[in-house]
PDB file of C-alpha atoms in Angstrom:
ATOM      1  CA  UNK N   9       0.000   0.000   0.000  1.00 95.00           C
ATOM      2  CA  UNK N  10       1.614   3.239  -1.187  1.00 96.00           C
ATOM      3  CA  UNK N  11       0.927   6.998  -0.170  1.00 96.00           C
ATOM      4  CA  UNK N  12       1.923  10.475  -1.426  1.00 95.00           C
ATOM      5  CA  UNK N  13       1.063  13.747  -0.801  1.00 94.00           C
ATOM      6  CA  UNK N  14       0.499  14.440  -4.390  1.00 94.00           C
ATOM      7  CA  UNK N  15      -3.569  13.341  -5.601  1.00 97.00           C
ATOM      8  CA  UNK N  16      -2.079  13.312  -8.994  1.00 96.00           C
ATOM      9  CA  UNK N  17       0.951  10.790  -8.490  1.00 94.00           C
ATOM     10  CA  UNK N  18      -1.707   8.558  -6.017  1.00 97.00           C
ATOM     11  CA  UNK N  19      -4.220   8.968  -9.473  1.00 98.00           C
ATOM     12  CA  UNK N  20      -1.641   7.625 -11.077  1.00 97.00           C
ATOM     13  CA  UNK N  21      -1.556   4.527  -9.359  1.00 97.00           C
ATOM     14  CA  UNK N  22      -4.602   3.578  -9.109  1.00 97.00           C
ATOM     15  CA  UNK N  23      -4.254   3.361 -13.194  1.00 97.00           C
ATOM     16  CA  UNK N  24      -1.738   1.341 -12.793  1.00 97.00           C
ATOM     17  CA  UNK N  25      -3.785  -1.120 -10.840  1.00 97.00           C
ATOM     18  CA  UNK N  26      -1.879  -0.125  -7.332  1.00 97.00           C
ATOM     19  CA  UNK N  27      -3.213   0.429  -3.869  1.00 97.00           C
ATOM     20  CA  UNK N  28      -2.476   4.313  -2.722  1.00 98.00           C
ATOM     21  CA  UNK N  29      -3.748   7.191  -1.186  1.00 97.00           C
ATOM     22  CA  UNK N  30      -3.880  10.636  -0.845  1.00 98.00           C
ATOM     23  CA  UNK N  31      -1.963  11.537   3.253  1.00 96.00           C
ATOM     24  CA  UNK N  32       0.655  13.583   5.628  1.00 96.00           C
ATOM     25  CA  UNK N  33       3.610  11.892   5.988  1.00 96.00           C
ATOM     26  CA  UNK N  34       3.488  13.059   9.582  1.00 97.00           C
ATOM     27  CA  UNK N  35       0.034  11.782   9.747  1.00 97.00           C
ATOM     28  CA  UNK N  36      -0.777   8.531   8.386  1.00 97.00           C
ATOM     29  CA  UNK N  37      -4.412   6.836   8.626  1.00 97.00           C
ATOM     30  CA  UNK N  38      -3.073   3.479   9.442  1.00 97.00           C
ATOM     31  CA  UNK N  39      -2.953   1.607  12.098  1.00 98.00           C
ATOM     32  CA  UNK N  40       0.028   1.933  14.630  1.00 98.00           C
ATOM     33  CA  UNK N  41       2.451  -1.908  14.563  1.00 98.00           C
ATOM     34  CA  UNK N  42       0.352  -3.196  11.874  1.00 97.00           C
ATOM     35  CA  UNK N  43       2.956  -3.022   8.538  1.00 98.00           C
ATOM     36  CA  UNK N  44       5.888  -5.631   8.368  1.00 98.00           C
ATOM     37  CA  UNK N  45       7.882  -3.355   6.695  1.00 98.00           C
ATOM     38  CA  UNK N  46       7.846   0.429   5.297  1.00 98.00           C
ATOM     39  CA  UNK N  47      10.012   2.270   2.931  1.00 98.00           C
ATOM     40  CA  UNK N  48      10.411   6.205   2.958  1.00 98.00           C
ATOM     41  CA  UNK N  49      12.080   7.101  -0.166  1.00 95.00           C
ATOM     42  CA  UNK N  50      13.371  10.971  -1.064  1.00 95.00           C
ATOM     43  CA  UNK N  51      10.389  12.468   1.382  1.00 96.00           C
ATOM     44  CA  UNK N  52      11.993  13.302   4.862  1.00 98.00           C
ATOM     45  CA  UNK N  53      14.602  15.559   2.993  1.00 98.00           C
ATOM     46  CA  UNK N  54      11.688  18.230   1.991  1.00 97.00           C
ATOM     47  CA  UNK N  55      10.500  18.177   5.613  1.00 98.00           C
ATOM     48  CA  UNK N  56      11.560  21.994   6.187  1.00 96.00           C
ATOM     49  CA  UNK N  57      12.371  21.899  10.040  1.00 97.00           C
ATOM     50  CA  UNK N  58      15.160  19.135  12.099  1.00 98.00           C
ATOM     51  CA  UNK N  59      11.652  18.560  14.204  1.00 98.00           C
ATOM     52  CA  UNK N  60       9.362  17.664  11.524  1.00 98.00           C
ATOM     53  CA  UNK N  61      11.789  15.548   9.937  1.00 98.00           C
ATOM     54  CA  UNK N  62      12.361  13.412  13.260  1.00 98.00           C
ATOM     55  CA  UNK N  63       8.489  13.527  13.332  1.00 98.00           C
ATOM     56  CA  UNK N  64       8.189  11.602  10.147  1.00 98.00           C
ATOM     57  CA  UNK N  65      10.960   9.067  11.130  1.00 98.00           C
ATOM     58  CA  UNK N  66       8.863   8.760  14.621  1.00 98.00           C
ATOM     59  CA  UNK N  67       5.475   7.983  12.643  1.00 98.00           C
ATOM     60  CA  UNK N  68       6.890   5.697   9.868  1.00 98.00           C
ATOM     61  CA  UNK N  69       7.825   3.384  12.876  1.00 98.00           C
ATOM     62  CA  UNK N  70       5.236   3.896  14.449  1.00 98.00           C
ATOM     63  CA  UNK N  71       3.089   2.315  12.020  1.00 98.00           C
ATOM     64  CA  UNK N  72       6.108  -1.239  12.225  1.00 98.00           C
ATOM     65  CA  UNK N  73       5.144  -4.639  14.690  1.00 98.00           C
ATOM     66  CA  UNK N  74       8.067  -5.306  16.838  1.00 98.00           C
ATOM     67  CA  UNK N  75      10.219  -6.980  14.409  1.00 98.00           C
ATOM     68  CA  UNK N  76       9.232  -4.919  11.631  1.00 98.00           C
ATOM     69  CA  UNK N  77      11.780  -2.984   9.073  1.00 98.00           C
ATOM     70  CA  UNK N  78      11.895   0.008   7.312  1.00 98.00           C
ATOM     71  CA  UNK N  79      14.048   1.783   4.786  1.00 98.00           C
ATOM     72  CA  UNK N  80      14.694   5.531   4.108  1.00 98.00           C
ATOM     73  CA  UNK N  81      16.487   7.410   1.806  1.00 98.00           C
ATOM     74  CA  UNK N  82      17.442  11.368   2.004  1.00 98.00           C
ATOM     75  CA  UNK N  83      19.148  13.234  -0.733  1.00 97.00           C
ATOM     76  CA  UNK N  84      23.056  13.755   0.772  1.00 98.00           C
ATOM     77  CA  UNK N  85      24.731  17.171   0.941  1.00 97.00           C
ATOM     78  CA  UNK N  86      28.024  14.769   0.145  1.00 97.00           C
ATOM     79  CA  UNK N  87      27.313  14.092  -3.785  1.00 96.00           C
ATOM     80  CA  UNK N  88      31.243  13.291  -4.228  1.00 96.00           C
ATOM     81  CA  UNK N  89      32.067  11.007  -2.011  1.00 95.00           C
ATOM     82  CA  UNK N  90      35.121   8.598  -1.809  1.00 94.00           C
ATOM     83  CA  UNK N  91      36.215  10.280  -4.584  1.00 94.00           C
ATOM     84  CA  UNK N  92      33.165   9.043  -7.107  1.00 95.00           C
ATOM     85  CA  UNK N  93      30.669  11.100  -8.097  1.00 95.00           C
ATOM     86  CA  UNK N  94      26.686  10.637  -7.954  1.00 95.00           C
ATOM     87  CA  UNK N  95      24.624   9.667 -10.715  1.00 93.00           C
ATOM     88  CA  UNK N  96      23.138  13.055 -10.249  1.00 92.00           C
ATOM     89  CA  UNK N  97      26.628  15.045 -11.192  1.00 94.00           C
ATOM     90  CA  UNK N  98      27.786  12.565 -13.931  1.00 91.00           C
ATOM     91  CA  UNK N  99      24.277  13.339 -15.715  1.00 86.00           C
ATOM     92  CA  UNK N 100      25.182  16.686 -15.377  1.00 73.00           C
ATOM     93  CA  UNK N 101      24.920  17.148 -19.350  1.00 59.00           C
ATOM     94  CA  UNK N 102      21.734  15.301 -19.637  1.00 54.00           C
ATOM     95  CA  UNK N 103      20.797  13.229 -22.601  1.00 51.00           C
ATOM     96  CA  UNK N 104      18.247  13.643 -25.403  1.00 42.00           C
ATOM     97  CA  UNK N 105      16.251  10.469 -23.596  1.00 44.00           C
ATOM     98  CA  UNK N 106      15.969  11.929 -20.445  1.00 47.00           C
ATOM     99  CA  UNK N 107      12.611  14.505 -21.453  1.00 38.00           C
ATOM    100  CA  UNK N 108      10.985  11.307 -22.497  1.00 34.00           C
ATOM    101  CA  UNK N 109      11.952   9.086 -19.951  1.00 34.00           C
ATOM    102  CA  UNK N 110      10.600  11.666 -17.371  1.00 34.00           C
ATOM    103  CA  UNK N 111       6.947  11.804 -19.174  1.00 31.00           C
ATOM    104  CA  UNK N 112       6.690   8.034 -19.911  1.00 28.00           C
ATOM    105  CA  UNK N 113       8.524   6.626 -16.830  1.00 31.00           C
ATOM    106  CA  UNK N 114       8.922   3.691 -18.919  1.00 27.00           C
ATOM    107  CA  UNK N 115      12.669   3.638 -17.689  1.00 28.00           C
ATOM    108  CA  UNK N 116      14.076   2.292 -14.459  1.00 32.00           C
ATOM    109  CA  UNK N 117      15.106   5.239 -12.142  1.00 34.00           C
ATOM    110  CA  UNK N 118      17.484   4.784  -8.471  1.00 37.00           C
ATOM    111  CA  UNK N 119      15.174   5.507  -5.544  1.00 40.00           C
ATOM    112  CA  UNK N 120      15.579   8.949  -5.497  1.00 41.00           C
ATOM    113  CA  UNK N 121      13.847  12.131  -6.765  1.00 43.00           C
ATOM    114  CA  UNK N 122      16.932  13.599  -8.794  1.00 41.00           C
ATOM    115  CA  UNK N 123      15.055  13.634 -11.385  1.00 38.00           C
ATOM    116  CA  UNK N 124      15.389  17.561 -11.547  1.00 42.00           C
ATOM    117  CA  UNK N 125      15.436  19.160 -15.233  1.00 41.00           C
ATOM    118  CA  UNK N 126      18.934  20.162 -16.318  1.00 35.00           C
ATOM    119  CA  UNK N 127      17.955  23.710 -17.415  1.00 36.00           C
ATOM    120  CA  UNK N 128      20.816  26.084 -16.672  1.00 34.00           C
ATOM    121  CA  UNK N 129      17.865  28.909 -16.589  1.00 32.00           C
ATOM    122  CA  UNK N 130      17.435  27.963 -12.857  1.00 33.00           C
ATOM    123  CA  UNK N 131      15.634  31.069 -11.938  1.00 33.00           C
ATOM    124  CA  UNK N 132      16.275  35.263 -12.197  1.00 31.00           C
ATOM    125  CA  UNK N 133      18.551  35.501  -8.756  1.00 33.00           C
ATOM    126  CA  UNK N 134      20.132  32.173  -8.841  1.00 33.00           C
ATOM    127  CA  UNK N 135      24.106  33.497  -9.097  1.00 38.00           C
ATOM    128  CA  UNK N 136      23.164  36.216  -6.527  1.00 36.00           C
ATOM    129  CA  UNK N 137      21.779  33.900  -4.016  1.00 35.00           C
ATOM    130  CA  UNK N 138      24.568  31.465  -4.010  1.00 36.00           C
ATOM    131  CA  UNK N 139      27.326  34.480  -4.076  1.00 40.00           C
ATOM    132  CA  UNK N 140      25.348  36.028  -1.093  1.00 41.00           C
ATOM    133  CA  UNK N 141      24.551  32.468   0.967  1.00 40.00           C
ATOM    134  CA  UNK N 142      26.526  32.071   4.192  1.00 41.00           C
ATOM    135  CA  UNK N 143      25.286  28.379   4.620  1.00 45.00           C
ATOM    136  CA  UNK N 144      28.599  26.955   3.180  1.00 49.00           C
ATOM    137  CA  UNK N 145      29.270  22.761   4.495  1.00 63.00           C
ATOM    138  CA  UNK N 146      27.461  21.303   7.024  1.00 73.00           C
ATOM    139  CA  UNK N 147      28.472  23.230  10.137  1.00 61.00           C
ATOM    140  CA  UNK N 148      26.763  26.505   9.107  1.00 57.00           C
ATOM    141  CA  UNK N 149      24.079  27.518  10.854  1.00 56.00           C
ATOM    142  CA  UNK N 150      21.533  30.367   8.608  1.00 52.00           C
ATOM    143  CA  UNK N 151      19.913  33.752  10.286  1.00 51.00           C
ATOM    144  CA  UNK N 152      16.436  33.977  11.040  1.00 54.00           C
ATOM    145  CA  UNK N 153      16.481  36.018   7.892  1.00 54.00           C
ATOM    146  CA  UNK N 154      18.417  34.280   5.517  1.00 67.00           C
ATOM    147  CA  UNK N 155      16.962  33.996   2.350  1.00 88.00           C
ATOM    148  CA  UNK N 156      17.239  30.279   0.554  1.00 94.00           C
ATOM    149  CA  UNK N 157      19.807  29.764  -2.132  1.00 95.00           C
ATOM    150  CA  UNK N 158      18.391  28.333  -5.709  1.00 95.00           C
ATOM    151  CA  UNK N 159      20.334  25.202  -6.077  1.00 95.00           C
ATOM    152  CA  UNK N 160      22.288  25.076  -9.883  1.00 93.00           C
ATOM    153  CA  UNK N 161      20.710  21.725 -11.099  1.00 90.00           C
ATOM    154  CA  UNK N 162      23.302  18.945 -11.336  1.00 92.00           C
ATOM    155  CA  UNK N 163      26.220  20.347  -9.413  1.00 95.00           C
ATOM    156  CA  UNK N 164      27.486  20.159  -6.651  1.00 96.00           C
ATOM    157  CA  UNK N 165      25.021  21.765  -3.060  1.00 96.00           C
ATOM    158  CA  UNK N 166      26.656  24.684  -1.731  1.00 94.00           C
ATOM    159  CA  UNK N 167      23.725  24.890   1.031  1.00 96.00           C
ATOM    160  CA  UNK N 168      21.861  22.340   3.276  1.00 97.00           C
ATOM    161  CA  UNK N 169      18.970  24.334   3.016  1.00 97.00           C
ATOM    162  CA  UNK N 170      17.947  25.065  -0.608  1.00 97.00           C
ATOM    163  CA  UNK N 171      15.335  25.214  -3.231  1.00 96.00           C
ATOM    164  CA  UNK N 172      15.222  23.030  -6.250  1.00 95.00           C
ATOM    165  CA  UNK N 173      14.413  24.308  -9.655  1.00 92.00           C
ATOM    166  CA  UNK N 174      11.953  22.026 -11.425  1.00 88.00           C
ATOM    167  CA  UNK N 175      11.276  23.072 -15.308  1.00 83.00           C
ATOM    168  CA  UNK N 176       7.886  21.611 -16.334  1.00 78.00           C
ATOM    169  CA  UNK N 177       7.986  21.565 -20.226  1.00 72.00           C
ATOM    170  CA  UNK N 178       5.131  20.717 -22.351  1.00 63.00           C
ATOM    171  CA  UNK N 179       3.199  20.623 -19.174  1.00 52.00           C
ATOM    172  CA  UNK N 180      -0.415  22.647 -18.489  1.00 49.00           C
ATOM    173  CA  UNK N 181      -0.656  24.386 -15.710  1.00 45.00           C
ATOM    174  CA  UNK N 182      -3.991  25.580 -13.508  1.00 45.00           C
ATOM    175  CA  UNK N 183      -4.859  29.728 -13.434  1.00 40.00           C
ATOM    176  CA  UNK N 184      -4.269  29.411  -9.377  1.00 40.00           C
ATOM    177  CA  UNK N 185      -0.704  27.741  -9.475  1.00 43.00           C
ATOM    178  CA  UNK N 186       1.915  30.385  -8.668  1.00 41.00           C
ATOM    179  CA  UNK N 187       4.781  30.143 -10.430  1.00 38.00           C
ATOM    180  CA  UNK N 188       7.742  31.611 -11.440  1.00 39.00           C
ATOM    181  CA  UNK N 189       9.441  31.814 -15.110  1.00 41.00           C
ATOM    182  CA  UNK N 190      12.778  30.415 -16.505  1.00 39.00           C
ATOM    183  CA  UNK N 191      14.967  33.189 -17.727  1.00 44.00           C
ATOM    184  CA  UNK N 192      15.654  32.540 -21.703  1.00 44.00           C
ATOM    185  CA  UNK N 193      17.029  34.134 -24.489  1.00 47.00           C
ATOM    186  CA  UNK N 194      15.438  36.186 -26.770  1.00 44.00           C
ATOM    187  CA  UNK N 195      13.674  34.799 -29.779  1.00 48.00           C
ATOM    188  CA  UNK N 196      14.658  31.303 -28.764  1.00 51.00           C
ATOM    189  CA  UNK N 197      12.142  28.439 -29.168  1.00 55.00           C
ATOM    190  CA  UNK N 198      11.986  28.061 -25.394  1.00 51.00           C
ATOM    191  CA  UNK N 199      11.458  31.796 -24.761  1.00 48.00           C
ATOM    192  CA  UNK N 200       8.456  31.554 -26.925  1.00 44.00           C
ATOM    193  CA  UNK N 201       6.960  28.268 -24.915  1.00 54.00           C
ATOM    194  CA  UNK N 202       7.921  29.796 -21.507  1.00 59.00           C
ATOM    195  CA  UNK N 203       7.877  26.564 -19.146  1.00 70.00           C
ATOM    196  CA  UNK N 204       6.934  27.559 -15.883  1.00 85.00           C
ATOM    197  CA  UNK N 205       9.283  26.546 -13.003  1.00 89.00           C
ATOM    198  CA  UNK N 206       8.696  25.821  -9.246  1.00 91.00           C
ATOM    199  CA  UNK N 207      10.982  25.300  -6.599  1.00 93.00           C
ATOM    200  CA  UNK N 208      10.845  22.626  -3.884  1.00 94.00           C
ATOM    201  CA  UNK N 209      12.401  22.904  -0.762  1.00 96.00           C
ATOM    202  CA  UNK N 210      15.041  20.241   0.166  1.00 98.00           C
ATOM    203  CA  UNK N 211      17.527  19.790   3.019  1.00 98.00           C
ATOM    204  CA  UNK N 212      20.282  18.032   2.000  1.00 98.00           C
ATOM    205  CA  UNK N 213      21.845  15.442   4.685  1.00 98.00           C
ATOM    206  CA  UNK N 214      25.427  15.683   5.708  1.00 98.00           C
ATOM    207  CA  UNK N 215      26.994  12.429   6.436  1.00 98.00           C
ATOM    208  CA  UNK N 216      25.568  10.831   9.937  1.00 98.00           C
ATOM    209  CA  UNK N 217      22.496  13.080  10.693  1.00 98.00           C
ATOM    210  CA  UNK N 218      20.283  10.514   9.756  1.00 98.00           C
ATOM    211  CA  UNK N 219      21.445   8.038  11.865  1.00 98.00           C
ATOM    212  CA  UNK N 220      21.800  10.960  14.814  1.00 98.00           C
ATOM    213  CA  UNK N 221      18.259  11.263  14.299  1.00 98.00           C
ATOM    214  CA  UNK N 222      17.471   7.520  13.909  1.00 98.00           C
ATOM    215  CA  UNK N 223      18.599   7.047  16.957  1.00 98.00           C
ATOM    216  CA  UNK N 224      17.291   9.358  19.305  1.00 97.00           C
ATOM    217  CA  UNK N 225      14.386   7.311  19.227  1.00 98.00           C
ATOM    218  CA  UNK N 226      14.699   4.313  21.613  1.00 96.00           C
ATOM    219  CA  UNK N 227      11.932   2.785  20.007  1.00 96.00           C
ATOM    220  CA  UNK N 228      14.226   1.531  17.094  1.00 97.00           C
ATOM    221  CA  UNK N 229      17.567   0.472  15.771  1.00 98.00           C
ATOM    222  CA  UNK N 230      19.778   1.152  13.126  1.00 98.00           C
ATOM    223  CA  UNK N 231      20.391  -2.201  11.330  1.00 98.00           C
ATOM    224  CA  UNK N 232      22.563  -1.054   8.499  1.00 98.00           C
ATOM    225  CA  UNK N 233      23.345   2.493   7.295  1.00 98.00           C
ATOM    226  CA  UNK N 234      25.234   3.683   3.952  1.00 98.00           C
ATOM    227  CA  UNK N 235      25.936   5.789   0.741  1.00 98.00           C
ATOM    228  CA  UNK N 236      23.705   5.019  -1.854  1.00 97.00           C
ATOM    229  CA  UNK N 237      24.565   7.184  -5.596  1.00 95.00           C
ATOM    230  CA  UNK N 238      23.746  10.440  -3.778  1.00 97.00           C
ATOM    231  CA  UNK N 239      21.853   9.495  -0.670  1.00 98.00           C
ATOM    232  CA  UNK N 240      22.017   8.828   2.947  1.00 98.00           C
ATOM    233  CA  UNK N 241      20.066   5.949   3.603  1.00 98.00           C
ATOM    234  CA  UNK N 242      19.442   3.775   6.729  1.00 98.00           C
ATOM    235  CA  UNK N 243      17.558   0.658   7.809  1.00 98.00           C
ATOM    236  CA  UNK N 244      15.799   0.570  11.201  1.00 98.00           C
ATOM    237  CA  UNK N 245      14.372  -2.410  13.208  1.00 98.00           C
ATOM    238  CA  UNK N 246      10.988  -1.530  15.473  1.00 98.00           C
ATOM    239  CA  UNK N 247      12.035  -3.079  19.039  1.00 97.00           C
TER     240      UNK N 247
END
């Protein structure tokens, strides 16, 4: 049984002949030890505070038995690591697939969410944002009033804290959505389409904050923990 915030992902498997629904991750209708297992993949990461993030670790094992496993995945902050990059920076230059893949989603993907178009028109204050954000490495700490940087898609994060660029092309879009639009040059084909762009918030993970917050719950433990192409990912056991 899946679940997703989004109606339109959940819509689109029930087409597929799958059992989902529409919920809050830090709310789930079902009920608590009655799921073997449960997997959280690339959804604690756009959890905006450390306090709602712990909260949806806390309810995903809530909802294990004693005995019961479950998997998670976060997008890492380290996307070089032992000297080998991600997935995500090696497809820095794209291919002409990938547009296709993404509508179809006939290919097999890694379980993650870096699925983010490679549009260098990332938004109109991009550059400035990064020049200006002090939230360089894991040890920084942002103001009150620091404003988020607009992550460069397919390069390296310069901030834990960041929003994501994602270029819908081809797409519709309803009169109420607010968006912003991609930058382009004049008189090109994409200036005249105009694809509208949003940008989800993500906080990267630095290497062992999961598990840090993994742990403070006594209610579980950490079976196995690792680097997965871009991702901090640990298994947990329900006690």
């Amino acid at each position: 049984v899946g679940c997703d915030h989004s109606k339109n992902l959940v819509d689109i498997c029930g087409e597929k002949h799958f059992q989902a629904f529409v919920c809050d991750a830090l709310s789930v209708p079902i009920r608590s030890g009655s799921c073997d297992a449960c997997i959280s993949i690339a959804v604690i990461h756009h959890f905006s505070t450390a306090e709602r993030r712990l909260a949806a670790i806390r309810e995903l094992t809530r909802l294990l038995r004693p005995g019961g496993m479950a998997l998670i995945y976060v997008w890492a902050m380290e996307q070089e690591y032992k000297n080998q990059k991600s997935k995500y920076l090696k497809e820095k230059n794209g291919n002409k697939n990938k547009e296709e893949e993404m509508n179809t989603g006939t290919v097999q993907r890694p379980l993650t969410d870096q699925v983010a178009d490679n549009s260098s028109q990332d938004s109109a204050c991009s550059d400035q944002l990064l020049n200006d954000s002090k939230d360089e490495g894991c040890d920084a700490k942002p103001g009150a009033d620091s404003t988020l940087p607009v992550h460069t898609n397919r390069t390296s994060f310069h901030s834990q804290d960041l929003l994501v660029p994602w270029h819908l092309k081809g797409g519709t879009k309803k009169k109420e959505e607010s968006t912003d639009r991609a930058l382009l040059p004049a008189g090109s084909k994409e200036s005249q389409e105009l694809s509208a762009v949003f940008h989800r918030y993500y906080h990267v993970f630095c290497e062992g904050e999961l598990e840090a917050a993994c742990r403070s719950l006594d209610c579980v433990r950490i079976q196995k923990s690792y680097y997965d192409q871009g991702n901090w990912c640990v298994i947990l056991e329900k006690l």
